[in-house]
């Protein structure tokens, strides 16, 4: 319930967040976030963040992706986007 509440609060701060947990899969997971050309040109940071993790025996995979708000008023969205991924990941470590 606490994780759900946290995700609802973060949803208000970010464009979107996706948390995927897969149990008993045989696949390998990875994540990559890349800064867009427009952000490079304007000197803005990448406002997106993603991470993935997997149990050593592939019994649990976690993929978390967050898209920060663009636009001038959201100049800290890259920080919120990272936190939106890291906090659920920390919670998943206890599973």
PDB file of C-alpha atoms in Angstrom:
ATOM      1  CA  UNK A   1       0.000   0.000   0.000  1.00  0.00           C
ATOM      2  CA  UNK A   2       2.851   2.370   0.810  1.00  0.00           C
ATOM      3  CA  UNK A   3       4.490   1.699  -2.573  1.00  0.00           C
ATOM      4  CA  UNK A   4       1.196   2.359  -4.364  1.00  0.00           C
ATOM      5  CA  UNK A   5       0.788   5.680  -2.510  1.00  0.00           C
ATOM      6  CA  UNK A   6       4.361   6.633  -3.384  1.00  0.00           C
ATOM      7  CA  UNK A   7       3.747   5.867  -7.051  1.00  0.00           C
ATOM      8  CA  UNK A   8       0.586   8.001  -7.035  1.00  0.00           C
ATOM      9  CA  UNK A   9       2.494  10.959  -5.568  1.00  0.00           C
ATOM     10  CA  UNK A  10       5.314  10.532  -8.067  1.00  0.00           C
ATOM     11  CA  UNK A  11       2.796  10.354 -10.912  1.00  0.00           C
ATOM     12  CA  UNK A  12       1.838  13.941 -10.139  1.00  0.00           C
ATOM     13  CA  UNK A  13       5.478  14.993 -10.485  1.00  0.00           C
ATOM     14  CA  UNK A  14       6.325  13.046 -13.627  1.00  0.00           C
ATOM     15  CA  UNK A  15       4.853  12.436 -17.052  1.00  0.00           C
ATOM     16  CA  UNK A  16       4.726   8.708 -16.387  1.00  0.00           C
ATOM     17  CA  UNK A  17       6.355   5.864 -14.534  1.00  0.00           C
ATOM     18  CA  UNK A  18       6.271   2.184 -15.404  1.00  0.00           C
ATOM     19  CA  UNK A  19       7.196  -0.581 -12.982  1.00  0.00           C
ATOM     20  CA  UNK A  20       7.326  -4.118 -14.360  1.00  0.00           C
ATOM     21  CA  UNK A  21       8.069  -7.124 -12.185  1.00  0.00           C
ATOM     22  CA  UNK A  22       8.319 -10.543 -13.801  1.00  0.00           C
ATOM     23  CA  UNK A  23       8.501 -13.710 -11.753  1.00  0.00           C
ATOM     24  CA  UNK A  24       9.930 -16.946 -13.075  1.00  0.00           C
ATOM     25  CA  UNK A  25      11.147 -15.668 -16.423  1.00  0.00           C
ATOM     26  CA  UNK A  26      14.105 -16.952 -18.378  1.00  0.00           C
ATOM     27  CA  UNK A  27      14.947 -13.671 -20.079  1.00  0.00           C
ATOM     28  CA  UNK A  28      17.743 -11.206 -19.447  1.00  0.00           C
ATOM     29  CA  UNK A  29      16.776  -7.586 -18.732  1.00  0.00           C
ATOM     30  CA  UNK A  30      18.603  -4.313 -19.307  1.00  0.00           C
ATOM     31  CA  UNK A  31      17.834  -0.602 -19.407  1.00  0.00           C
ATOM     32  CA  UNK A  32      19.273   2.441 -21.150  1.00  0.00           C
ATOM     33  CA  UNK A  33      18.308   6.127 -21.037  1.00  0.00           C
ATOM     34  CA  UNK A  34      19.660   8.474 -23.685  1.00  0.00           C
ATOM     35  CA  UNK A  35      19.543  12.249 -23.797  1.00  0.00           C
ATOM     36  CA  UNK A  36      17.741  13.726 -26.784  1.00  0.00           C
ATOM     37  CA  UNK A  37      19.358  15.992 -29.357  1.00  0.00           C
ATOM     38  CA  UNK A  38      17.173  18.949 -28.320  1.00  0.00           C
ATOM     39  CA  UNK A  39      18.256  18.640 -24.694  1.00  0.00           C
ATOM     40  CA  UNK A  40      21.916  18.522 -25.721  1.00  0.00           C
ATOM     41  CA  UNK A  41      21.447  21.622 -27.875  1.00  0.00           C
ATOM     42  CA  UNK A  42      19.690  23.520 -25.059  1.00  0.00           C
ATOM     43  CA  UNK A  43      22.145  22.360 -22.372  1.00  0.00           C
ATOM     44  CA  UNK A  44      19.429  20.473 -20.453  1.00  0.00           C
ATOM     45  CA  UNK A  45      19.965  17.160 -18.662  1.00  0.00           C
ATOM     46  CA  UNK A  46      18.293  13.928 -19.690  1.00  0.00           C
ATOM     47  CA  UNK A  47      14.927  14.006 -17.895  1.00  0.00           C
ATOM     48  CA  UNK A  48      14.291  10.288 -18.284  1.00  0.00           C
ATOM     49  CA  UNK A  49      15.599   7.485 -16.120  1.00  0.00           C
ATOM     50  CA  UNK A  50      15.451   3.724 -16.212  1.00  0.00           C
ATOM     51  CA  UNK A  51      16.957   0.803 -14.403  1.00  0.00           C
ATOM     52  CA  UNK A  52      16.657  -2.938 -14.327  1.00  0.00           C
ATOM     53  CA  UNK A  53      17.719  -5.673 -11.972  1.00  0.00           C
ATOM     54  CA  UNK A  54      17.502  -9.421 -11.910  1.00  0.00           C
ATOM     55  CA  UNK A  55      17.940 -12.155  -9.336  1.00  0.00           C
ATOM     56  CA  UNK A  56      21.035 -14.260 -10.001  1.00  0.00           C
ATOM     57  CA  UNK A  57      18.860 -17.251 -10.947  1.00  0.00           C
ATOM     58  CA  UNK A  58      16.510 -15.152 -13.153  1.00  0.00           C
ATOM     59  CA  UNK A  59      13.578 -15.937 -10.830  1.00  0.00           C
ATOM     60  CA  UNK A  60      12.675 -12.236 -10.500  1.00  0.00           C
ATOM     61  CA  UNK A  61      13.230  -9.393 -12.954  1.00  0.00           C
ATOM     62  CA  UNK A  62      12.459  -5.736 -12.290  1.00  0.00           C
ATOM     63  CA  UNK A  63      12.316  -3.017 -14.955  1.00  0.00           C
ATOM     64  CA  UNK A  64      11.483   0.570 -13.981  1.00  0.00           C
ATOM     65  CA  UNK A  65      11.152   3.453 -16.453  1.00  0.00           C
ATOM     66  CA  UNK A  66      10.302   7.085 -15.720  1.00  0.00           C
ATOM     67  CA  UNK A  67       9.731   9.992 -18.105  1.00  0.00           C
ATOM     68  CA  UNK A  68      10.315  13.415 -16.569  1.00  0.00           C
ATOM     69  CA  UNK A  69       8.181  16.416 -17.492  1.00  0.00           C
ATOM     70  CA  UNK A  70       9.642  18.620 -20.181  1.00  0.00           C
ATOM     71  CA  UNK A  71       9.325  22.377 -20.117  1.00  0.00           C
ATOM     72  CA  UNK A  72      10.822  25.302 -18.254  1.00  0.00           C
ATOM     73  CA  UNK A  73       8.801  24.982 -15.000  1.00  0.00           C
ATOM     74  CA  UNK A  74      10.057  21.408 -14.522  1.00  0.00           C
ATOM     75  CA  UNK A  75      13.776  22.145 -14.311  1.00  0.00           C
ATOM     76  CA  UNK A  76      14.279  19.448 -11.633  1.00  0.00           C
ATOM     77  CA  UNK A  77      12.375  16.658 -13.376  1.00  0.00           C
ATOM     78  CA  UNK A  78      15.599  14.715 -13.996  1.00  0.00           C
ATOM     79  CA  UNK A  79      15.975  14.371 -10.207  1.00  0.00           C
ATOM     80  CA  UNK A  80      12.367  13.274  -9.705  1.00  0.00           C
ATOM     81  CA  UNK A  81      12.648  10.836 -12.580  1.00  0.00           C
ATOM     82  CA  UNK A  82      15.665   9.155 -10.987  1.00  0.00           C
ATOM     83  CA  UNK A  83      13.994   8.953  -7.567  1.00  0.00           C
ATOM     84  CA  UNK A  84      10.864   7.509  -9.172  1.00  0.00           C
ATOM     85  CA  UNK A  85      12.973   4.592 -10.373  1.00  0.00           C
ATOM     86  CA  UNK A  86      15.282   4.134  -7.407  1.00  0.00           C
ATOM     87  CA  UNK A  87      12.629   4.052  -4.648  1.00  0.00           C
ATOM     88  CA  UNK A  88      10.540   1.213  -6.154  1.00  0.00           C
ATOM     89  CA  UNK A  89      13.789  -0.633  -6.927  1.00  0.00           C
ATOM     90  CA  UNK A  90      14.816  -0.394  -3.266  1.00  0.00           C
ATOM     91  CA  UNK A  91      11.372  -1.690  -2.264  1.00  0.00           C
ATOM     92  CA  UNK A  92      11.706  -4.607  -4.701  1.00  0.00           C
ATOM     93  CA  UNK A  93      15.002  -5.676  -3.095  1.00  0.00           C
ATOM     94  CA  UNK A  94      13.008  -6.937  -0.099  1.00  0.00           C
ATOM     95  CA  UNK A  95      10.930  -9.359  -2.200  1.00  0.00           C
TER      96      UNK A  95
END
